[in-house]
C-alpha cells in the first residue's frame, strides 16, 4: 500500500471515430491529447494527480490508451483513425468495464480515487435503432442507500460537433441534476466542425486544470468558453439550438 | 657468563614495547584523522531543523533547513509559490507556540500552524484554512478552533476566519458564563452560520444560494480544562465536516472526531460546512488528555495524509510530537512535509498538558510520573448534546 491515500483524478476521453470524422476533423481530434500533455507538463501539481485514458469507438470500441500518467516517459500517444459506424453501446460498455477495473486496481494499491470524469465527443448520431439507454443506465445508476448499481459511476460531459443530435447528447449528461450537475457542450450552428473540436480540446484542458486545484470536477465558466462552443444543462430547452 | 645471557630477555620486551607503542600511536593518529575528516563533511541530507556542524572553524552560526519529505515528494515539490490573486494581507503561513500558564504555573504547551498548500501556492490562491484560540478570563479553559474553507468557494478563507475567530470568542464566552459542560453548540454553530451567510451576501451577488456556494467552511472546536484532574485534562470537542481531532497517546494516534472513511470506492472531497447546518447535530465528544499525550486538531490537508492514524505520515508526526513539544517553527515544518498529491492547505493545533496544577507549582513530579507510563486506558465518549 505504498500509495497510502495518494489522490487520483481519472479522466476518460471517449471519441467517435465513425466515417464522418474525416480529414481536418480527425486531425483536430488528434491534437487533444498532445494539448493535454503540454498543459500537464507545465503544471506539476496537476500532473501528480491526473490520470488519463483514451477510448475510441465506431462499430466497436477500442481502448487506445489505458488509464496512465501522461508524463510517464514510456507513454506513446496513439493516432486515431476514421472507421465506420457509431455504436454508443460499445463505447459505454467498454467505459464501464475500464472504470471498474481501473478503480479496483488503484484502490487495491492504496490510492484515493476521485470520481472519474468522462468527456464524450461525437459528431453524429448513434447507429439507427441502437438501444443505448440500458448501457447508459448500467454506467450511471447508483443508489447510495441500498448500494445497488455502479458506485464508481462517472461524471459525463457530452461534447457534440457537426451532426451530433443535441437531444441525444443531452440525455448523456450525468449527473443531470443534484448538487453538482454536469453540462454538455455543443458546436454553435454553422461553425467549422474541426475548429469546434479544437475548442472542445481547449475546454477539456481548462476543465482539467481547474479541477486539479481543488480535486473536484469543475467545468469552465460559460463566459470563458472558446468561440464556437455553447454550454447547456440537462434542463435547457433545445429548440433554440 | 650470566651477564650476556641476561641481556637477551631484556632486549625482547623492549623491542616488543616499542612496536606496540608505535602501533598504538599509528591507530590513534588514524582515529584522529578520521574523526576530523568526518566532522568536516557537510551534513548531507540532514532533516529540517536539525543543527548542522559548523562549516569551518570561522563560522559564527549553525543550523540548516530542508523540508521534511515523507515517501515520494511528487513533481509538485518543486513548484514555485505565487502571490495570492487578491488580498495581499492574507498570510501564506502563520504559526504560534507558547506555554499556557495558570497562576504562574505552566499547565500546557500549545503549538499551531496554518500553511498554504502546494495547489493554492502554485495557482496563486489564498490560504483557506484558519485557526484561532482563546483562554477564558479565569485562565482555566483553552478554546481552540480550526476551520477549512471549502475550496469551491471563492471567499471561503473569510468563512474560515469568521468560524475560528468569532467561534473561539463565542465558545469562550459561553464557558465563562455557563461553565464548560453547558456550551450550547447548536446556538454557537447557528450564530456562526448566520455570520458566514451575512458576509456571503455582501460578497457574492445572487442570493443565499450563491452566498453559500462562494463562502463555506468546516468547523472544529476543542475546549480544554487546563487544570488536570486525576485522569488528565478534560476535553470537549464539537465539529462539523472533515476537520478532525486526534489524541496522540503513547506514540499512537487515536481518531476522536471528523476523520474520513478511507474505505469508500470513490473518494469525495464533499464535506459538511457552515453556513449549512445539519438537521440533527451530533453530541459533543468528551475525553481526557494526560501529561505526555497530545490533543491535535487538523484540517484534511493533514488528516487525509494520516490515513486513519496508521501509515508513514502518522508515524512521522507521532515521532516528531510524542516527545517534548517541538519548537514552533519546527512544528510548522512538520506539517509542511512533502508527499505526492497531498497539496491541500495544512493546519494543526496541538496541546500538550504538563500535568502541573497551580497548587503544586514548581512540582514536576506529576508530569514526570505520568510520562511514558504506557498506553493510556482513557477512551473518548460521546455525551448528550447540551443546547437550547
Coordinates of C-alpha atoms in Angstrom, one line a residue:
Chain A
X1 CA 0.0 0.0 0.0
X2 CA 2.8 2.4 -0.9
X3 CA 0.4 4.9 -2.4
X4 CA -1.2 5.4 1.1
X5 CA -4.1 7.6 0.1
X6 CA -2.4 9.5 -2.8
X7 CA -5.1 11.3 -4.8
X8 CA -6.0 10.3 -8.3
X9 CA -8.2 12.3 -10.6
X10 CA -9.2 10.0 -13.5
X11 CA -10.2 11.5 -16.9
X12 CA -11.6 9.4 -19.8
X13 CA -11.8 10.8 -23.3
X14 CA -14.2 8.9 -25.4
X15 CA -14.2 9.8 -29.1
X16 CA -16.3 9.0 -32.0
X17 CA -14.2 7.8 -35.0
X18 CA -17.0 6.9 -37.3
X19 CA -17.0 7.5 -41.0
X20 CA -18.0 11.2 -40.6
X21 CA -14.8 12.0 -38.6
X22 CA -12.8 12.8 -41.7
X23 CA -9.9 15.0 -42.7
X24 CA -9.4 18.1 -40.6
X25 CA -11.9 16.8 -38.0
X26 CA -9.7 13.8 -37.4
X27 CA -6.6 16.0 -37.4
X28 CA -8.2 18.2 -34.8
X29 CA -9.2 15.1 -32.7
X30 CA -5.6 14.0 -32.7
X31 CA -4.4 17.3 -31.2
X32 CA -6.5 16.9 -28.0
X33 CA -4.1 14.5 -26.1
X34 CA -0.9 16.4 -27.1
X35 CA -2.5 19.6 -25.8
X36 CA -3.3 17.9 -22.5
X37 CA 0.3 16.6 -22.3
X38 CA 1.5 20.2 -22.8
X39 CA -0.8 21.6 -20.1
X40 CA 0.2 18.8 -17.6
X41 CA 3.9 19.4 -18.3
X42 CA 3.5 23.0 -17.3
X43 CA 1.6 22.1 -14.1
X44 CA 3.3 19.6 -11.9
X45 CA 0.6 19.9 -9.2
X46 CA -1.9 18.6 -11.7
X47 CA 0.4 16.1 -13.3
X48 CA 0.9 14.4 -9.9
X49 CA -2.8 13.6 -9.7
X50 CA -4.3 13.4 -13.2
X51 CA -4.6 10.0 -14.9
X52 CA -5.9 9.9 -18.5
X53 CA -7.4 7.2 -20.7
X54 CA -8.5 7.3 -24.3
X55 CA -11.3 5.2 -25.8
X56 CA -12.3 5.4 -29.5
X57 CA -15.5 4.0 -30.8
X58 CA -17.1 3.2 -34.2
X59 CA -18.7 -0.2 -34.9
X60 CA -16.9 -1.3 -31.8
X61 CA -14.9 0.4 -29.0
X62 CA -11.2 0.2 -28.5
X63 CA -9.0 1.2 -25.6
X64 CA -6.3 3.2 -27.2
X65 CA -4.6 4.4 -24.1
X66 CA -5.2 2.7 -20.7
X67 CA -5.5 5.0 -17.7
X68 CA -2.0 6.5 -17.4
X69 CA 0.1 9.3 -16.1
X70 CA 0.6 11.1 -19.4
X71 CA 4.0 12.3 -18.4
X72 CA 5.4 8.9 -17.8
X73 CA 8.3 8.6 -20.3
X74 CA 7.1 5.3 -21.8
X75 CA 3.7 6.6 -22.8
X76 CA 3.1 6.6 -26.6
X77 CA 0.2 8.9 -27.7
X78 CA -1.9 6.9 -30.2
X79 CA -3.1 8.3 -33.5
X80 CA -6.8 8.0 -34.1
X81 CA -8.1 6.9 -37.5
X82 CA -11.5 7.1 -39.1
X83 CA -13.6 3.8 -39.1
X84 CA -17.2 3.1 -39.9
X85 CA -20.5 3.2 -37.9
X86 CA -21.4 4.7 -34.5
X87 CA -22.1 2.3 -31.6
X88 CA -22.7 4.2 -28.3
X89 CA -23.4 0.8 -26.7
X90 CA -19.9 -0.4 -27.4
X91 CA -18.4 2.9 -26.1
X92 CA -20.5 2.9 -22.9
X93 CA -19.9 -0.8 -22.1
X94 CA -16.1 -0.5 -22.5
X95 CA -16.1 2.6 -20.5
X96 CA -17.9 0.9 -17.6
X97 CA -15.6 -2.1 -17.6
X98 CA -12.5 0.1 -17.8
X99 CA -13.6 2.3 -14.9
X100 CA -14.4 -0.7 -12.7
X101 CA -11.1 -2.3 -13.5
X102 CA -9.0 0.9 -13.0
X103 CA -10.7 2.0 -9.8
X104 CA -10.5 -1.5 -8.2
X105 CA -6.8 -1.8 -9.1
X106 CA -5.9 1.7 -7.8
X107 CA -7.9 1.2 -4.6
X108 CA -6.1 -2.1 -4.0
X109 CA -2.8 -0.2 -4.3
X110 CA -4.0 2.3 -1.7
X111 CA -4.9 5.3 -3.9
X112 CA -7.7 7.6 -3.1
X113 CA -9.6 7.8 -6.4
X114 CA -11.9 10.7 -7.1
X115 CA -15.0 10.3 -9.3
X116 CA -13.9 9.8 -12.9
X117 CA -14.8 12.4 -15.5
X118 CA -15.8 11.4 -19.0
X119 CA -15.6 13.7 -22.0
X120 CA -17.7 12.1 -24.7
X121 CA -17.0 13.6 -28.1
X122 CA -19.3 12.7 -31.0
X123 CA -20.0 14.2 -34.4
X124 CA -23.0 12.1 -35.3
X125 CA -26.0 10.1 -34.1
X126 CA -25.8 6.6 -32.7
X127 CA -26.5 3.6 -35.1
X128 CA -30.1 3.5 -36.3
X129 CA -32.3 1.6 -33.9
X130 CA -29.4 1.1 -31.4
X131 CA -30.9 0.9 -27.9
X132 CA -28.0 2.5 -26.0
X133 CA -30.1 3.5 -22.9
X134 CA -29.6 0.2 -20.9
X135 CA -25.8 0.6 -21.3
X136 CA -26.0 4.2 -20.1
X137 CA -28.2 3.2 -17.1
X138 CA -25.7 0.4 -16.2
X139 CA -22.9 3.0 -16.3
X140 CA -24.6 5.8 -14.4
X141 CA -27.2 4.5 -12.0
X142 CA -26.3 4.2 -8.3
X143 CA -28.4 4.2 -5.2
X144 CA -26.2 5.1 -2.2
X145 CA -29.0 4.0 0.2
X146 CA -29.1 0.4 -1.0
X147 CA -25.7 0.2 -2.7
X148 CA -27.4 -1.0 -5.9
X149 CA -25.9 0.0 -9.2
X150 CA -22.5 1.2 -10.2
X151 CA -20.9 3.0 -7.3
X152 CA -18.0 4.2 -9.4
X153 CA -20.4 6.0 -11.9
X154 CA -18.6 8.8 -13.7
X155 CA -19.5 12.4 -14.3
X156 CA -20.2 12.6 -18.1
X157 CA -19.7 15.7 -20.2
X158 CA -21.0 15.1 -23.7
X159 CA -19.5 17.3 -26.5
X160 CA -21.3 17.4 -29.7
X161 CA -20.0 18.7 -33.0
X162 CA -21.2 18.7 -36.6
X163 CA -24.3 16.4 -36.9
X164 CA -24.4 15.2 -33.3
X165 CA -28.1 15.1 -32.1
X166 CA -28.5 17.7 -29.3
X167 CA -31.3 15.7 -27.8
X168 CA -29.2 12.5 -27.6
X169 CA -26.2 14.5 -26.2
X170 CA -28.4 16.0 -23.6
X171 CA -29.5 12.6 -22.4
X172 CA -25.9 11.6 -21.8
X173 CA -25.3 14.4 -19.3
X174 CA -24.6 12.9 -15.9
X175 CA -25.5 13.7 -13.2
X176 CA -28.2 15.8 -14.8
X177 CA -29.5 17.2 -11.5
X178 CA -28.4 17.4 -7.9
X179 CA -25.7 19.4 -6.2
X180 CA -23.1 19.1 -8.9
X181 CA -24.9 18.7 -12.2
X182 CA -22.8 18.4 -15.4
X183 CA -23.3 20.2 -18.7
X184 CA -22.9 19.4 -22.4
X185 CA -21.1 21.4 -24.9
X186 CA -22.4 21.8 -28.5
X187 CA -20.9 23.4 -31.5
X188 CA -22.6 26.6 -32.5
X189 CA -24.7 26.2 -35.6
X190 CA -22.7 26.9 -38.8
X191 CA -19.4 26.7 -37.1
X192 CA -16.5 24.7 -38.6
X193 CA -16.5 21.2 -37.0
X194 CA -12.7 20.9 -36.9
X195 CA -12.4 24.2 -35.2
X196 CA -15.2 23.1 -32.8
X197 CA -13.2 20.0 -31.9
X198 CA -10.2 22.3 -31.2
X199 CA -12.5 24.3 -29.0
X200 CA -13.6 21.1 -27.2
X201 CA -9.9 20.4 -26.5
X202 CA -9.4 23.8 -25.1
X203 CA -12.5 23.4 -22.8
X204 CA -11.3 20.0 -21.7
X205 CA -7.8 21.3 -20.8
X206 CA -9.3 24.2 -18.9
X207 CA -11.6 21.8 -17.0
X208 CA -8.7 19.5 -16.1
X209 CA -6.6 22.5 -14.8
X210 CA -9.5 23.9 -12.8
X211 CA -10.4 20.5 -11.3
X212 CA -6.8 19.8 -10.3
X213 CA -6.6 22.8 -7.9
X214 CA -9.5 21.6 -5.8
X215 CA -9.9 17.9 -6.6
X216 CA -13.5 18.4 -7.6
X217 CA -14.5 18.3 -11.3
X218 CA -15.0 21.9 -12.4
X219 CA -16.1 22.9 -15.8
X220 CA -15.1 26.3 -17.2
X221 CA -17.4 29.3 -16.6
X222 CA -19.7 29.7 -19.6
X223 CA -18.3 33.2 -20.2
X224 CA -14.8 31.7 -20.6
X225 CA -15.8 29.1 -23.3
X226 CA -13.8 29.2 -26.6
X227 CA -15.6 30.6 -29.6
X228 CA -17.8 28.1 -31.4
X229 CA -18.9 26.2 -28.3
X230 CA -22.0 26.7 -26.2
X231 CA -22.9 25.1 -22.8
X232 CA -26.2 23.5 -22.0
X233 CA -27.7 21.9 -18.9
X234 CA -29.9 18.9 -18.8
X235 CA -32.9 21.2 -18.3
X236 CA -32.2 23.6 -21.2
X237 CA -34.7 24.0 -23.9
X238 CA -33.1 22.7 -27.1
X239 CA -35.5 24.3 -29.5
X240 CA -33.1 27.3 -29.5
X241 CA -30.1 25.2 -30.7
Chain B
X1 CA 78.5 -15.8 31.6
X2 CA 75.4 -14.7 33.2
X3 CA 75.5 -11.1 32.0
X4 CA 75.2 -11.7 28.3
X5 CA 72.6 -14.3 28.9
X6 CA 70.5 -11.7 30.9
X7 CA 70.8 -9.1 28.1
X8 CA 68.8 -11.1 25.6
X9 CA 65.5 -11.4 27.7
X10 CA 65.7 -7.6 28.3
X11 CA 66.0 -6.7 24.7
X12 CA 63.0 -8.7 23.5
X13 CA 60.4 -7.0 25.7
X14 CA 61.9 -3.6 24.9
X15 CA 61.6 -4.2 21.1
X16 CA 58.0 -5.5 21.7
X17 CA 57.1 -2.4 23.8
X18 CA 58.4 -0.1 21.0
X19 CA 56.5 -2.0 18.3
X20 CA 53.3 -1.9 20.4
X21 CA 53.7 1.8 21.2
X22 CA 54.3 2.6 17.6
X23 CA 51.2 0.6 16.5
X24 CA 49.1 2.3 19.2
X25 CA 50.3 5.8 18.0
X26 CA 49.5 4.9 14.4
X27 CA 46.0 3.7 15.3
X28 CA 45.4 6.8 17.5
X29 CA 46.6 9.1 14.7
X30 CA 44.3 7.3 12.2
X31 CA 41.3 7.7 14.5
X32 CA 42.0 11.4 15.0
X33 CA 42.4 11.9 11.2
X34 CA 39.1 10.0 10.6
X35 CA 37.2 12.0 13.2
X36 CA 38.5 15.3 11.8
X37 CA 37.6 14.3 8.3
X38 CA 34.1 13.1 9.3
X39 CA 33.4 16.3 11.2
X40 CA 34.4 18.4 8.3
X41 CA 32.0 16.6 5.9
X42 CA 28.9 18.8 5.3
X43 CA 25.7 17.4 6.9
X44 CA 24.3 16.0 3.7
X45 CA 20.6 15.1 3.7
X46 CA 20.1 16.5 7.2
X47 CA 16.5 16.9 8.1
X48 CA 14.9 20.3 8.6
X49 CA 15.7 22.0 11.8
X50 CA 18.4 19.6 12.8
X51 CA 21.5 21.7 13.7
X52 CA 24.4 21.0 11.4
X53 CA 28.1 21.2 12.3
X54 CA 29.9 24.5 11.6
X55 CA 31.1 24.6 8.0
X56 CA 34.5 25.8 9.2
X57 CA 36.0 26.9 12.5
X58 CA 35.4 30.5 11.5
X59 CA 31.6 30.1 11.1
X60 CA 29.6 32.0 13.6
X61 CA 26.3 30.2 13.0
X62 CA 24.9 26.7 12.9
X63 CA 21.7 25.1 11.6
X64 CA 20.1 24.1 8.4
X65 CA 16.7 23.8 6.8
X66 CA 15.4 21.3 4.4
X67 CA 11.7 20.4 4.1
X68 CA 10.6 17.1 5.6
X69 CA 9.8 14.5 2.9
X70 CA 7.5 11.5 3.6
X71 CA 7.8 9.0 0.8
X72 CA 7.7 10.3 -2.8
X73 CA 7.6 14.1 -2.7
X74 CA 6.0 14.2 -6.2
X75 CA 6.7 16.6 -9.1
X76 CA 4.8 19.4 -7.3
X77 CA 7.5 19.6 -4.7
X78 CA 9.5 22.0 -6.9
X79 CA 6.5 24.3 -7.7
X80 CA 7.2 28.0 -7.1
X81 CA 4.7 29.9 -5.0
X82 CA 2.6 32.7 -6.5
X83 CA 1.2 35.6 -4.6
X84 CA -2.5 35.2 -4.0
X85 CA -4.6 36.7 -6.7
X86 CA -6.2 39.1 -4.3
X87 CA -5.9 40.1 -0.6
X88 CA -2.2 40.9 0.0
X89 CA -2.9 40.8 3.7
X90 CA -3.8 37.1 3.7
X91 CA -0.7 35.4 5.0
X92 CA 0.8 32.3 3.3
X93 CA 1.9 30.8 6.6
X94 CA 1.0 31.6 10.2
X95 CA 2.3 29.9 13.3
X96 CA 2.3 30.2 17.1
X97 CA 4.0 28.4 20.0
X98 CA 3.8 29.2 23.7
X99 CA 3.4 27.9 27.2
X100 CA 0.0 28.3 28.8
X101 CA 0.1 29.4 32.4
X102 CA -2.4 29.4 35.2
X103 CA -1.4 31.4 38.3
X104 CA 2.2 31.3 37.1
X105 CA 2.1 27.5 36.7
X106 CA 3.0 26.1 33.3
X107 CA -0.1 24.0 32.6
X108 CA 0.2 23.2 28.9
X109 CA 2.2 23.8 25.7
X110 CA 0.4 25.0 22.6
X111 CA 1.7 24.8 19.0
X112 CA -0.3 25.9 16.0
X113 CA 0.5 26.4 12.3
X114 CA -1.5 27.0 9.1
X115 CA 0.2 26.7 5.7
X116 CA -0.9 27.3 2.2
X117 CA -0.9 24.0 0.3
X118 CA 1.1 23.5 -2.9
X119 CA -2.1 23.7 -5.0
X120 CA -3.1 27.1 -3.7
X121 CA 0.5 28.3 -3.6
X122 CA 1.2 27.1 -7.1
X123 CA -2.0 28.5 -8.6
X124 CA -1.9 31.9 -6.7
X125 CA -4.9 31.2 -4.4
X126 CA -5.1 32.4 -0.8
X127 CA -4.8 30.0 2.2
X128 CA -8.3 29.0 3.0
X129 CA -7.5 27.2 6.3
X130 CA -7.6 29.1 9.6
X131 CA -7.1 28.5 13.4
X132 CA -7.7 30.6 16.5
X133 CA -7.7 30.2 20.2
X134 CA -8.8 31.9 23.3
X135 CA -8.3 31.4 27.0
X136 CA -11.2 32.1 29.3
X137 CA -10.8 35.2 31.6
X138 CA -10.1 33.0 34.6
X139 CA -7.3 31.3 32.7
X140 CA -8.9 27.9 33.3
X141 CA -10.0 26.8 29.9
X142 CA -8.4 26.9 26.4
X143 CA -10.7 27.1 23.4
X144 CA -9.1 26.1 20.1
X145 CA -10.8 26.4 16.8
X146 CA -9.8 25.1 13.3
X147 CA -11.7 25.7 10.1
X148 CA -11.1 24.7 6.4
X149 CA -12.6 27.0 3.8
X150 CA -14.3 24.9 1.1
X151 CA -12.2 25.3 -1.9
X152 CA -15.1 25.5 -4.4
X153 CA -15.9 28.9 -2.8
X154 CA -14.0 31.9 -3.9
X155 CA -14.3 33.7 -0.5
X156 CA -14.1 30.6 1.7
X157 CA -11.0 31.9 3.5
X158 CA -13.3 34.6 5.0
X159 CA -15.7 31.9 6.2
X160 CA -12.8 30.1 7.9
X161 CA -11.8 33.3 9.6
X162 CA -15.3 34.0 10.9
X163 CA -15.7 30.4 12.1
X164 CA -12.4 30.3 14.0
X165 CA -12.1 33.9 15.4
X166 CA -15.8 34.6 16.1
X167 CA -16.3 30.9 17.1
X168 CA -13.5 30.8 19.6
X169 CA -14.7 34.1 21.1
X170 CA -18.3 32.8 21.4
X171 CA -17.4 29.5 22.9
X172 CA -15.0 31.1 25.4
X173 CA -17.9 33.5 26.5
X174 CA -20.3 30.6 27.0
X175 CA -17.7 28.7 29.1
X176 CA -17.2 31.8 31.2
X177 CA -21.0 32.4 31.6
X178 CA -22.4 28.9 31.8
X179 CA -19.4 26.6 32.6
X180 CA -17.5 24.2 30.4
X181 CA -20.2 21.5 30.3
X182 CA -23.1 23.6 29.2
X183 CA -21.9 25.0 25.9
X184 CA -25.0 25.5 23.7
X185 CA -23.4 24.1 20.5
X186 CA -26.5 24.4 18.3
X187 CA -26.6 28.1 19.2
X188 CA -22.9 28.6 18.6
X189 CA -23.0 27.0 15.2
X190 CA -26.2 28.7 14.3
X191 CA -24.8 32.1 15.1
X192 CA -21.6 31.3 13.0
X193 CA -23.7 30.1 10.1
X194 CA -25.7 33.4 10.3
X195 CA -22.5 35.4 10.2
X196 CA -20.9 33.5 7.3
X197 CA -24.1 33.9 5.3
X198 CA -24.2 37.6 6.1
X199 CA -20.6 38.0 4.8
X200 CA -21.5 35.9 1.8
X201 CA -24.5 38.2 1.0
X202 CA -22.1 41.2 1.0
X203 CA -19.5 39.5 -1.3
X204 CA -21.5 37.3 -3.7
X205 CA -24.3 38.5 -5.9
X206 CA -27.1 36.1 -6.5
X207 CA -28.8 35.5 -3.2
X208 CA -28.3 33.0 -0.4
X209 CA -27.5 30.1 -2.7
X210 CA -24.6 32.0 -4.3
X211 CA -23.5 33.2 -0.9
X212 CA -23.4 29.6 0.4
X213 CA -21.5 28.4 -2.8
X214 CA -18.9 31.2 -2.6
X215 CA -18.3 31.1 1.2
X216 CA -18.3 28.0 3.3
X217 CA -16.0 26.4 5.9
X218 CA -15.8 23.4 8.2
X219 CA -15.7 24.0 12.0
X220 CA -13.9 22.2 14.8
X221 CA -13.7 23.3 18.4
X222 CA -12.0 21.9 21.4
X223 CA -12.4 23.2 25.0
X224 CA -9.6 22.0 27.2
X225 CA -9.6 22.3 31.0
X226 CA -6.1 23.4 31.8
X227 CA -6.3 22.1 35.3
X228 CA -5.6 18.4 35.1
X229 CA -7.8 16.0 37.1
X230 CA -6.8 12.5 38.2
X231 CA -7.4 11.3 34.6
X232 CA -5.7 14.3 32.9
X233 CA -7.2 17.4 31.3
X234 CA -10.9 17.2 30.4
X235 CA -11.6 18.0 26.8
X236 CA -14.9 18.7 25.0
X237 CA -14.9 18.6 21.2
X238 CA -17.5 19.6 18.6
X239 CA -17.1 19.6 14.9
X240 CA -18.9 19.9 11.6
X241 CA -17.2 18.5 8.4
X242 CA -13.9 16.8 7.7
X243 CA -11.6 18.8 10.0
X244 CA -10.5 16.1 12.5
X245 CA -9.5 15.8 16.2
X246 CA -6.9 13.2 17.3
X247 CA -5.3 12.1 20.5
X248 CA -1.6 11.1 20.4
X249 CA -1.2 8.6 23.3
X250 CA 2.0 6.7 23.8
X251 CA 3.1 7.3 20.2
X252 CA -0.2 6.1 18.7
X253 CA -2.9 8.1 17.1
X254 CA -6.5 7.7 18.3
X255 CA -9.0 9.4 16.0
X256 CA -11.5 11.3 18.1
X257 CA -13.8 13.1 15.6
X258 CA -14.2 14.0 12.0
X259 CA -11.6 11.6 10.3
X260 CA -12.7 10.4 6.9
X261 CA -13.6 6.9 6.0
X262 CA -10.7 5.8 3.7
X263 CA -12.6 2.7 2.6
X264 CA -15.0 4.2 0.1
X265 CA -14.8 3.1 -3.5
X266 CA -14.7 6.7 -4.7
X267 CA -13.1 9.4 -2.6
X268 CA -15.1 12.5 -2.3
X269 CA -13.9 15.9 -1.2
X270 CA -17.5 16.9 -0.3
X271 CA -17.9 17.9 3.3
X272 CA -20.4 19.3 5.7
X273 CA -19.6 23.0 6.1
X274 CA -21.1 26.2 7.6
X275 CA -23.4 28.1 6.7
X276 CA -25.2 24.8 6.0
X277 CA -26.4 23.2 9.3
X278 CA -27.3 19.6 9.7
X279 CA -30.8 18.9 10.8
X280 CA -29.5 17.0 13.8
X281 CA -26.3 18.0 15.4
X282 CA -24.2 15.1 16.8
X283 CA -23.3 15.2 20.5
X284 CA -20.0 16.7 21.5
X285 CA -17.2 14.3 22.3
X286 CA -15.6 14.2 25.7
X287 CA -12.2 12.7 26.5
X288 CA -9.2 13.5 28.6
X289 CA -5.6 14.2 27.7
X290 CA -2.9 13.2 30.1
X291 CA 0.6 14.6 30.5
X292 CA 2.8 13.0 27.9
X293 CA -0.2 12.9 25.5
X294 CA -1.3 15.5 22.9
X295 CA -4.6 16.7 21.6
X296 CA -4.3 17.5 17.9
X297 CA -6.8 19.3 15.7
X298 CA -6.1 19.2 11.9
X299 CA -7.7 20.1 8.6
X300 CA -7.9 17.4 6.0
X301 CA -4.7 18.6 4.4
X302 CA -3.0 16.9 7.3
X303 CA -5.8 14.5 8.3
X304 CA -6.2 12.8 4.9
X305 CA -2.5 12.1 4.8
X306 CA -2.7 10.5 8.2
X307 CA -4.6 7.6 6.7
X308 CA -6.7 6.7 9.7
X309 CA -3.8 7.1 12.1
X310 CA -1.6 4.4 10.5
X311 CA 0.9 4.8 7.8
X312 CA 4.0 6.8 7.1
X313 CA 2.7 10.3 7.7
X314 CA 1.1 9.2 11.0
X315 CA 4.3 7.6 12.1
X316 CA 6.3 10.7 11.1
X317 CA 4.1 13.1 13.1
X318 CA 3.8 10.7 16.0
X319 CA 7.6 10.5 16.2
X320 CA 8.0 14.3 16.0
X321 CA 5.3 15.1 18.6
X322 CA 5.4 12.2 21.0
X323 CA 8.3 13.6 23.0
X324 CA 8.6 17.1 24.3
X325 CA 6.7 19.6 22.2
X326 CA 8.8 20.9 19.2
X327 CA 9.8 24.5 18.6
X328 CA 7.0 26.4 16.8
X329 CA 9.0 26.7 13.6
X330 CA 9.7 23.0 13.7
X331 CA 6.1 22.3 14.3
X332 CA 5.1 24.3 11.2
X333 CA 7.8 22.5 9.2
X334 CA 6.4 19.1 10.3
X335 CA 3.0 19.8 8.9
X336 CA 4.7 21.2 5.8
X337 CA 6.0 17.8 4.8
X338 CA 6.2 17.0 1.1
X339 CA 4.3 14.0 -0.2
X340 CA 3.0 13.4 -3.7
X341 CA -0.6 14.7 -4.3
X342 CA -1.1 16.0 -0.8
X343 CA -1.3 19.6 -2.0
X344 CA -4.1 20.9 0.2
X345 CA -3.8 23.7 2.8
X346 CA -2.5 22.3 6.1
X347 CA -3.4 23.4 9.6
X348 CA -2.7 21.8 13.0
X349 CA -3.3 23.0 16.6
X350 CA -1.7 20.8 19.3
X351 CA -1.9 21.0 23.1
X352 CA 0.4 19.1 25.5
X353 CA -0.7 19.3 29.1
X354 CA 2.1 19.4 31.6
X355 CA 0.2 17.8 34.4
X356 CA 1.2 20.6 36.8
X357 CA -1.5 22.3 38.8
X358 CA -1.3 25.7 40.4
X359 CA -1.3 24.2 43.9
X360 CA 1.7 22.1 43.0
X361 CA 3.6 25.0 41.4
X362 CA 7.1 24.0 40.7
X363 CA 6.4 20.4 41.4
X364 CA 7.2 18.4 38.3
X365 CA 6.7 15.0 39.9
X366 CA 3.2 14.6 38.5
X367 CA 4.3 15.2 34.9
X368 CA 7.4 13.0 35.4
X369 CA 5.4 10.2 36.9
X370 CA 2.8 10.2 34.1
X371 CA 5.1 10.5 31.1
X372 CA 5.8 7.2 29.5
X373 CA 3.6 5.0 31.7
X374 CA 2.5 3.0 28.6
X375 CA -0.8 3.1 26.7
X376 CA -3.5 5.1 28.3
X377 CA -6.7 3.4 29.2
X378 CA -8.6 6.7 28.6
X379 CA -11.2 6.4 26.0
X380 CA -13.3 9.1 24.3
X381 CA -17.1 9.1 24.8
X382 CA -19.9 11.0 23.2
X383 CA -22.2 12.8 25.5
X384 CA -25.7 14.1 25.1
X385 CA -25.8 17.4 23.4
X386 CA -26.4 20.4 25.6
X387 CA -28.2 23.1 23.8
X388 CA -31.1 25.5 23.7

